[in-house]
């Protein structure tokens, strides 16, 4: 819990519409007390589709290990092997769900096995391990078996990246073998190696730098968070203390596909951007832990207390009013990833911070209105007074 307390002496015009001042019937407003209580909620889960087989990793188009569309040359971090049999460097590629090899000396084609033949295509994807962050290992398999955390080629079919002494190909568990493309034909083998990804256990995100010059701030119209009516049923002025409390939810989300992974404990050291007088300011660095997602949610309790003098037989409406801000801010950070074998690797990542914040909380007093029976009340009061004088 984080507690903030403020006591401020307000002038009437600082929180009352100037057009209504003359209509308050000499209402007297004293000190206004404002307090804020913050309660951090558990992180929200990432919105991700469940993998087809949770025991096997499925490489997508985002993240540090990903399939990237071929654009004419091997990108930085392209996954490769030294093919000792052919004495050349081959790169891991795929067409659809069929993995194979790309070799620069053989043109801009991915060679892959399918339906008893070697095929080649100029439209393909290549496997990339950006910044060499992920730890990849080749592990033995046979008769269609694949080790834990094997690299899968797609979600629609159970196919994996494989190799043997002659080069790269695909492992097809349902056919219980490894397929190799070679000189126009497809060859199969019962023993092979499968590409696997060492499981990460913990991520540390630090050195977060927000690019405030390129921030986008959206301010919504003022909204009444809570209101209350103060009634005076007597025939003289009454001074009452009014207290209103309302809870709002502030949300912070860091979108960075390279950093936040389901099932990995993530610790983030960063200052939190906030709106102060219409501008973004970064507060002091704090540490936050995420175990189920990339969102940090905080419940904020706003309380205002004020003294209000209500005219006889009138009702005055008091409101808590605030503005909701939305922020989109680019950022960069350093990612340090620790793997199950104890090895650590680091890289620079980038993303966008999205924040939702309720601010500029203030109290407003609307025009005090006569109660519906006020005319009848004063008429009876006049008759009663006249009778006393007789």
Short mmCIF file of C-alpha atoms in Angstrom, two decimals:
data_model
loop_
_atom_site.label_atom_id
_atom_site.label_comp_id
_atom_site.label_asym_id
_atom_site.label_seq_id
_atom_site.Cartn_x
_atom_site.Cartn_y
_atom_site.Cartn_z
CA UNK A 1 0.00 0.00 0.00
CA UNK A 2 1.13 3.54 -0.75
CA UNK A 3 -0.47 6.38 1.17
CA UNK A 4 -0.50 10.04 0.16
CA UNK A 5 -2.19 12.78 2.19
CA UNK A 6 -2.68 16.41 1.21
CA UNK A 7 -4.33 19.33 3.00
CA UNK A 8 -4.84 22.43 0.92
CA UNK A 9 -6.54 25.76 1.62
CA UNK A 10 -8.61 26.39 -1.51
CA UNK A 11 -10.09 29.65 -2.78
CA UNK A 12 -13.69 29.27 -3.87
CA UNK A 13 -12.95 29.98 -7.52
CA UNK A 14 -10.34 27.20 -7.68
CA UNK A 15 -12.91 24.44 -7.56
CA UNK A 16 -16.29 26.08 -8.17
CA UNK A 17 -17.56 27.17 -11.55
CA UNK A 18 -17.35 31.01 -11.44
CA UNK A 19 -20.80 31.22 -13.00
CA UNK A 20 -22.28 29.48 -9.99
CA UNK A 21 -20.60 31.53 -7.26
CA UNK A 22 -23.43 34.02 -7.09
CA UNK A 23 -25.92 31.20 -6.95
CA UNK A 24 -24.52 29.46 -3.91
CA UNK A 25 -26.62 31.62 -1.63
CA UNK A 26 -23.64 32.65 0.48
CA UNK A 27 -22.46 29.09 1.04
CA UNK A 28 -19.25 29.13 3.07
CA UNK A 29 -16.55 26.65 2.04
CA UNK A 30 -13.75 25.98 4.48
CA UNK A 31 -10.69 23.75 4.15
CA UNK A 32 -10.66 21.04 1.50
CA UNK A 33 -8.86 17.84 2.44
CA UNK A 34 -7.68 15.46 -0.28
CA UNK A 35 -6.12 12.03 0.22
CA UNK A 36 -4.97 9.22 -2.06
CA UNK A 37 -4.49 5.55 -1.17
CA UNK A 38 -2.85 3.23 -3.71
CA UNK A 39 -3.18 -0.56 -3.77
CA UNK A 40 -1.18 -2.61 -6.27
CA UNK A 41 -3.11 -5.50 -7.86
CA UNK A 42 -1.70 -8.78 -9.29
CA UNK A 43 -0.42 -8.55 -12.86
CA UNK A 44 -2.92 -9.41 -15.58
CA UNK A 45 -2.16 -12.41 -17.80
CA UNK A 46 -0.75 -11.94 -21.27
CA UNK A 47 -3.25 -12.27 -24.07
CA UNK A 48 -1.73 -15.17 -25.95
CA UNK A 49 -3.13 -18.21 -27.66
CA UNK A 50 -2.32 -21.50 -25.99
CA UNK A 51 0.27 -23.52 -27.94
CA UNK A 52 -0.84 -26.73 -29.60
CA UNK A 53 1.47 -28.74 -27.35
CA UNK A 54 2.58 -26.96 -24.19
CA UNK A 55 5.53 -29.33 -23.72
CA UNK A 56 7.08 -28.21 -27.02
CA UNK A 57 8.13 -24.70 -28.00
CA UNK A 58 6.47 -23.14 -31.00
CA UNK A 59 8.50 -20.41 -32.68
CA UNK A 60 6.45 -17.51 -34.01
CA UNK A 61 7.09 -14.31 -35.96
CA UNK A 62 7.97 -12.29 -32.83
CA UNK A 63 10.49 -12.72 -30.02
CA UNK A 64 14.24 -13.22 -30.09
CA UNK A 65 13.91 -16.64 -31.79
CA UNK A 66 11.58 -16.30 -34.74
CA UNK A 67 10.89 -17.17 -38.36
CA UNK A 68 11.62 -14.15 -40.56
CA UNK A 69 10.58 -13.67 -44.19
CA UNK A 70 13.46 -13.91 -46.64
CA UNK A 71 14.44 -10.51 -48.06
CA UNK A 72 17.44 -11.34 -50.23
CA UNK A 73 20.23 -11.89 -47.70
CA UNK A 74 20.67 -13.73 -44.38
CA UNK A 75 19.68 -11.39 -41.52
CA UNK A 76 21.84 -10.90 -38.44
CA UNK A 77 21.38 -13.86 -36.11
CA UNK A 78 20.30 -16.30 -38.84
CA UNK A 79 20.64 -19.84 -37.42
CA UNK A 80 23.16 -21.95 -39.32
CA UNK A 81 25.25 -25.13 -39.15
CA UNK A 82 28.53 -26.21 -40.62
CA UNK A 83 27.69 -29.03 -43.00
CA UNK A 84 30.88 -31.09 -42.63
CA UNK A 85 29.83 -33.61 -45.29
CA UNK A 86 29.45 -30.91 -47.99
CA UNK A 87 31.96 -28.56 -46.30
CA UNK A 88 29.69 -25.50 -46.37
CA UNK A 89 27.57 -23.25 -44.14
CA UNK A 90 23.82 -23.99 -44.39
CA UNK A 91 21.05 -21.87 -42.86
CA UNK A 92 17.81 -23.18 -41.33
CA UNK A 93 14.81 -22.24 -43.51
CA UNK A 94 11.26 -23.42 -44.08
CA UNK A 95 8.48 -23.34 -46.65
CA UNK A 96 5.13 -23.76 -44.94
CA UNK A 97 5.75 -26.41 -42.28
CA UNK A 98 8.65 -28.06 -44.13
CA UNK A 99 12.10 -27.12 -42.86
CA UNK A 100 15.23 -27.44 -44.95
CA UNK A 101 18.36 -25.47 -45.83
CA UNK A 102 19.45 -22.30 -47.58
CA UNK A 103 22.95 -22.00 -49.01
CA UNK A 104 24.17 -18.75 -50.63
CA UNK A 105 26.13 -20.58 -53.34
CA UNK A 106 22.96 -22.34 -54.52
CA UNK A 107 20.88 -19.20 -55.10
CA UNK A 108 18.11 -17.54 -53.09
CA UNK A 109 16.17 -20.72 -52.49
CA UNK A 110 15.08 -22.84 -49.56
CA UNK A 111 15.62 -26.52 -50.31
CA UNK A 112 13.18 -28.75 -48.43
CA UNK A 113 11.88 -32.35 -48.57
CA UNK A 114 8.24 -33.17 -49.36
CA UNK A 115 6.42 -36.05 -51.05
CA UNK A 116 9.53 -38.08 -51.88
CA UNK A 117 11.28 -35.18 -53.63
CA UNK A 118 13.58 -32.26 -52.94
CA UNK A 119 11.77 -28.99 -53.62
CA UNK A 120 13.07 -25.44 -53.71
CA UNK A 121 11.27 -22.13 -53.32
CA UNK A 122 12.31 -18.47 -53.51
CA UNK A 123 9.50 -17.56 -51.10
CA UNK A 124 10.50 -18.84 -47.69
CA UNK A 125 11.30 -17.99 -44.07
CA UNK A 126 14.60 -18.21 -42.28
CA UNK A 127 15.15 -18.95 -38.58
CA UNK A 128 16.65 -16.00 -36.67
CA UNK A 129 18.07 -15.87 -33.14
CA UNK A 130 18.29 -12.09 -32.68
CA UNK A 131 21.32 -10.91 -30.69
CA UNK A 132 22.07 -14.60 -30.04
CA UNK A 133 19.97 -14.34 -26.86
CA UNK A 134 18.36 -17.78 -26.98
CA UNK A 135 20.47 -20.87 -26.27
CA UNK A 136 20.01 -23.48 -29.00
CA UNK A 137 21.20 -27.09 -28.80
CA UNK A 138 21.08 -30.10 -31.11
CA UNK A 139 19.86 -33.24 -29.32
CA UNK A 140 19.55 -36.80 -30.53
CA UNK A 141 16.27 -38.43 -31.52
CA UNK A 142 15.10 -41.55 -33.32
CA UNK A 143 11.96 -43.15 -34.79
CA UNK A 144 9.98 -39.89 -34.61
CA UNK A 145 10.91 -38.99 -31.03
CA UNK A 146 11.76 -35.38 -30.21
CA UNK A 147 13.36 -33.97 -27.03
CA UNK A 148 11.65 -31.47 -24.76
CA UNK A 149 11.56 -27.88 -26.09
CA UNK A 150 12.24 -28.88 -29.69
CA UNK A 151 11.84 -26.09 -32.25
CA UNK A 152 8.58 -26.56 -34.08
CA UNK A 153 8.10 -25.30 -37.64
CA UNK A 154 4.39 -24.42 -37.42
CA UNK A 155 1.25 -24.91 -35.35
CA UNK A 156 -0.91 -26.65 -37.96
CA UNK A 157 1.37 -29.70 -38.24
CA UNK A 158 3.71 -31.41 -35.81
CA UNK A 159 6.99 -30.94 -37.64
CA UNK A 160 10.43 -30.07 -36.24
CA UNK A 161 13.79 -28.74 -37.39
CA UNK A 162 16.23 -31.62 -37.74
CA UNK A 163 19.59 -32.62 -39.20
CA UNK A 164 21.94 -35.55 -39.63
CA UNK A 165 25.49 -35.98 -40.88
CA UNK A 166 24.45 -34.99 -44.41
CA UNK A 167 22.60 -31.76 -43.64
CA UNK A 168 19.38 -30.02 -42.60
CA UNK A 169 15.83 -31.29 -43.05
CA UNK A 170 12.67 -32.01 -41.07
CA UNK A 171 11.57 -34.47 -38.39
CA UNK A 172 8.09 -35.92 -38.90
CA UNK A 173 6.93 -37.77 -35.74
CA UNK A 174 3.93 -39.37 -37.44
CA UNK A 175 6.22 -40.97 -40.06
CA UNK A 176 8.74 -41.80 -37.34
CA UNK A 177 11.72 -40.48 -39.28
CA UNK A 178 13.89 -37.58 -40.45
CA UNK A 179 13.63 -36.40 -44.06
CA UNK A 180 16.64 -34.99 -45.93
CA UNK A 181 16.54 -33.10 -49.26
CA UNK A 182 19.41 -34.20 -51.47
CA UNK A 183 19.99 -33.67 -55.21
CA UNK A 184 16.34 -33.68 -56.21
CA UNK A 185 15.27 -36.53 -53.97
CA UNK A 186 13.97 -37.04 -50.42
CA UNK A 187 15.82 -39.48 -48.17
CA UNK A 188 14.63 -40.73 -44.78
CA UNK A 189 16.53 -41.84 -41.67
CA UNK A 190 15.53 -43.32 -38.32
CA UNK A 191 18.30 -41.57 -36.32
CA UNK A 192 18.87 -37.81 -36.36
CA UNK A 193 19.31 -34.67 -34.25
CA UNK A 194 16.61 -32.14 -33.36
CA UNK A 195 17.09 -28.41 -32.74
CA UNK A 196 16.04 -27.50 -29.18
CA UNK A 197 15.73 -24.27 -27.23
CA UNK A 198 17.03 -24.15 -23.64
CA UNK A 199 14.24 -23.01 -21.33
CA UNK A 200 14.54 -19.59 -19.75
CA UNK A 201 13.75 -19.32 -16.03
CA UNK A 202 13.95 -15.61 -15.23
CA UNK A 203 14.15 -12.26 -17.00
CA UNK A 204 15.50 -9.01 -15.59
CA UNK A 205 14.57 -5.79 -17.40
CA UNK A 206 16.55 -2.72 -16.38
CA UNK A 207 18.00 0.53 -17.69
CA UNK A 208 14.58 1.49 -19.07
CA UNK A 209 14.68 4.68 -21.13
CA UNK A 210 11.43 6.34 -22.18
CA UNK A 211 11.41 8.45 -25.34
CA UNK A 212 9.21 11.27 -24.03
CA UNK A 213 9.82 13.35 -27.15
CA UNK A 214 7.72 10.86 -29.10
CA UNK A 215 5.01 10.28 -26.50
CA UNK A 216 1.32 10.42 -27.32
CA UNK A 217 -1.06 11.72 -24.64
CA UNK A 218 -4.83 11.48 -24.87
CA UNK A 219 -6.95 13.46 -22.39
CA UNK A 220 -10.59 12.48 -22.06
CA UNK A 221 -13.35 14.94 -21.02
CA UNK A 222 -13.83 15.48 -17.25
CA UNK A 223 -15.84 12.77 -15.58
CA UNK A 224 -17.82 12.81 -12.35
CA UNK A 225 -16.39 10.02 -10.21
CA UNK A 226 -18.85 10.37 -7.33
CA UNK A 227 -21.49 12.82 -6.14
CA UNK A 228 -23.58 13.46 -3.03
CA UNK A 229 -26.41 15.78 -1.98
CA UNK A 230 -26.27 17.79 1.24
CA UNK A 231 -29.71 18.85 2.52
CA UNK A 232 -30.69 21.45 5.09
CA UNK A 233 -34.27 20.93 6.29
CA UNK A 234 -34.08 23.59 9.00
CA UNK A 235 -35.00 27.29 8.76
CA UNK A 236 -31.44 28.56 9.35
CA UNK A 237 -28.01 28.15 7.75
CA UNK A 238 -26.27 24.87 8.59
CA UNK A 239 -22.55 24.14 8.14
CA UNK A 240 -21.78 20.51 7.35
CA UNK A 241 -18.61 18.53 6.63
CA UNK A 242 -18.89 16.51 3.42
CA UNK A 243 -16.57 13.56 2.68
CA UNK A 244 -16.57 11.71 -0.63
CA UNK A 245 -14.42 8.70 -1.56
CA UNK A 246 -14.05 6.99 -4.92
CA UNK A 247 -11.69 4.27 -6.16
CA UNK A 248 -10.22 4.37 -9.67
CA UNK A 249 -7.86 1.99 -11.48
CA UNK A 250 -4.54 3.05 -12.98
CA UNK A 251 -3.05 0.61 -15.49
CA UNK A 252 0.49 0.29 -16.82
CA UNK A 253 1.44 -2.08 -19.62
CA UNK A 254 4.79 -2.64 -21.29
CA UNK A 255 4.36 -4.18 -24.74
CA UNK A 256 7.61 -5.90 -25.66
CA UNK A 257 7.28 -9.31 -27.29
CA UNK A 258 10.96 -10.07 -26.74
CA UNK A 259 10.83 -9.66 -22.97
CA UNK A 260 7.59 -10.90 -21.41
CA UNK A 261 7.04 -14.64 -21.82
CA UNK A 262 4.29 -16.75 -20.30
CA UNK A 263 5.67 -18.96 -17.54
CA UNK A 264 8.84 -16.93 -17.00
CA UNK A 265 9.23 -14.78 -13.90
CA UNK A 266 10.07 -11.24 -14.99
CA UNK A 267 11.53 -8.56 -12.73
CA UNK A 268 11.46 -4.98 -14.01
CA UNK A 269 13.36 -2.03 -12.58
CA UNK A 270 11.89 1.18 -13.91
CA UNK A 271 10.38 4.52 -13.12
CA UNK A 272 6.67 4.85 -13.88
CA UNK A 273 5.55 7.57 -16.31
CA UNK A 274 2.76 9.79 -15.01
CA UNK A 275 0.90 12.92 -16.00
CA UNK A 276 1.79 16.02 -13.97
CA UNK A 277 0.18 19.29 -15.05
CA UNK A 278 -0.47 17.89 -18.50
CA UNK A 279 3.08 16.65 -19.10
CA UNK A 280 4.79 13.27 -18.69
CA UNK A 281 7.18 12.89 -15.77
CA UNK A 282 9.06 9.74 -14.75
CA UNK A 283 9.05 9.00 -11.03
CA UNK A 284 11.82 7.31 -9.05
CA UNK A 285 12.86 3.81 -10.08
CA UNK A 286 11.03 0.94 -8.38
CA UNK A 287 11.09 -2.83 -8.80
CA UNK A 288 8.09 -4.81 -10.04
CA UNK A 289 7.69 -8.55 -10.51
CA UNK A 290 5.49 -10.09 -13.19
CA UNK A 291 4.67 -13.78 -13.18
CA UNK A 292 1.59 -13.92 -15.41
CA UNK A 293 1.84 -11.01 -17.81
CA UNK A 294 3.10 -7.54 -18.61
CA UNK A 295 0.49 -5.37 -16.89
CA UNK A 296 0.76 -3.63 -13.53
CA UNK A 297 -2.57 -2.48 -12.11
CA UNK A 298 -3.08 -0.15 -9.17
CA UNK A 299 -6.27 0.78 -7.34
CA UNK A 300 -6.25 4.42 -6.27
CA UNK A 301 -8.67 5.68 -3.60
CA UNK A 302 -9.44 9.42 -3.82
CA UNK A 303 -11.04 11.21 -0.85
CA UNK A 304 -12.14 14.83 -0.55
CA UNK A 305 -13.56 16.46 2.58
CA UNK A 306 -14.92 20.00 2.75
CA UNK A 307 -17.05 22.24 4.94
CA UNK A 308 -20.16 23.61 3.27
CA UNK A 309 -22.74 26.09 4.58
CA UNK A 310 -26.15 25.16 3.20
CA UNK A 311 -28.98 27.74 3.14
CA UNK A 312 -32.31 26.93 4.90
CA UNK A 313 -34.42 24.27 3.19
CA UNK A 314 -31.94 23.86 0.33
CA UNK A 315 -29.97 21.00 -1.20
CA UNK A 316 -26.40 21.34 -2.52
CA UNK A 317 -24.70 18.80 -4.82
CA UNK A 318 -21.02 18.04 -4.23
CA UNK A 319 -18.95 16.07 -6.80
CA UNK A 320 -15.51 14.50 -7.21
CA UNK A 321 -14.38 15.24 -10.77
CA UNK A 322 -11.31 13.89 -12.57
CA UNK A 323 -9.72 13.46 -15.98
CA UNK A 324 -8.60 10.15 -17.50
CA UNK A 325 -5.31 10.20 -19.39
CA UNK A 326 -3.97 7.60 -21.82
CA UNK A 327 -0.27 7.47 -22.65
CA UNK A 328 1.72 5.71 -25.40
CA UNK A 329 5.48 6.10 -24.90
CA UNK A 330 8.27 4.25 -26.79
CA UNK A 331 11.05 2.79 -24.65
CA UNK A 332 14.26 0.79 -24.79
CA UNK A 333 15.66 -1.44 -22.04
CA UNK A 334 18.28 -4.05 -21.27
CA UNK A 335 17.05 -7.64 -21.02
CA UNK A 336 19.08 -10.13 -18.97
CA UNK A 337 17.79 -13.69 -19.35
CA UNK A 338 18.77 -16.54 -17.03
CA UNK A 339 18.36 -20.10 -18.32
CA UNK A 340 17.71 -23.35 -16.48
CA UNK A 341 21.36 -24.34 -16.79
CA UNK A 342 22.43 -21.12 -15.04
CA UNK A 343 23.79 -19.36 -18.13
CA UNK A 344 22.79 -15.72 -18.68
CA UNK A 345 22.58 -13.64 -21.84
CA UNK A 346 21.75 -9.97 -22.41
CA UNK A 347 20.31 -7.86 -25.20
CA UNK A 348 18.74 -4.46 -25.85
CA UNK A 349 14.97 -4.63 -26.37
CA UNK A 350 12.41 -2.02 -27.40
CA UNK A 351 8.68 -1.61 -27.00
CA UNK A 352 5.85 0.74 -26.12
CA UNK A 353 4.54 1.72 -22.69
CA UNK A 354 0.76 2.14 -22.43
CA UNK A 355 -0.60 3.91 -19.36
CA UNK A 356 -4.08 4.77 -18.12
CA UNK A 357 -4.26 7.27 -15.25
CA UNK A 358 -6.98 9.29 -13.54
CA UNK A 359 -5.70 12.69 -12.46
CA UNK A 360 -6.51 16.33 -11.78
CA UNK A 361 -8.93 15.29 -9.04
CA UNK A 362 -10.97 18.19 -7.71
CA UNK A 363 -14.21 18.96 -5.87
CA UNK A 364 -17.09 20.85 -7.45
CA UNK A 365 -20.22 22.29 -5.82
CA UNK A 366 -23.21 22.83 -8.05
CA UNK A 367 -25.93 25.44 -7.57
CA UNK A 368 -27.83 24.92 -4.31
CA UNK A 369 -31.50 24.39 -5.05
CA UNK A 370 -34.61 24.91 -2.88
CA UNK A 371 -36.23 21.73 -1.70
CA UNK A 372 -39.55 20.89 -3.33
CA UNK A 373 -41.56 21.78 -0.17
CA UNK A 374 -39.67 25.00 0.60
CA UNK A 375 -42.47 27.42 -0.44
CA UNK A 376 -45.05 25.50 1.58
CA UNK A 377 -42.64 25.37 4.53
CA UNK A 378 -42.07 29.14 4.64
CA UNK A 379 -45.81 29.86 4.19
CA UNK A 380 -46.62 27.67 7.20
CA UNK A 381 -43.79 29.33 9.12
CA UNK A 382 -45.21 32.80 8.36
CA UNK A 383 -48.74 31.80 9.45
CA UNK A 384 -47.35 30.27 12.67
CA UNK A 385 -45.38 33.47 13.39
CA UNK A 386 -48.45 35.68 12.78
CA UNK A 387 -50.53 33.58 15.19
CA UNK A 388 -47.91 33.99 17.89
CA UNK A 389 -48.08 37.78 17.54
CA UNK A 390 -51.87 37.91 17.99
#
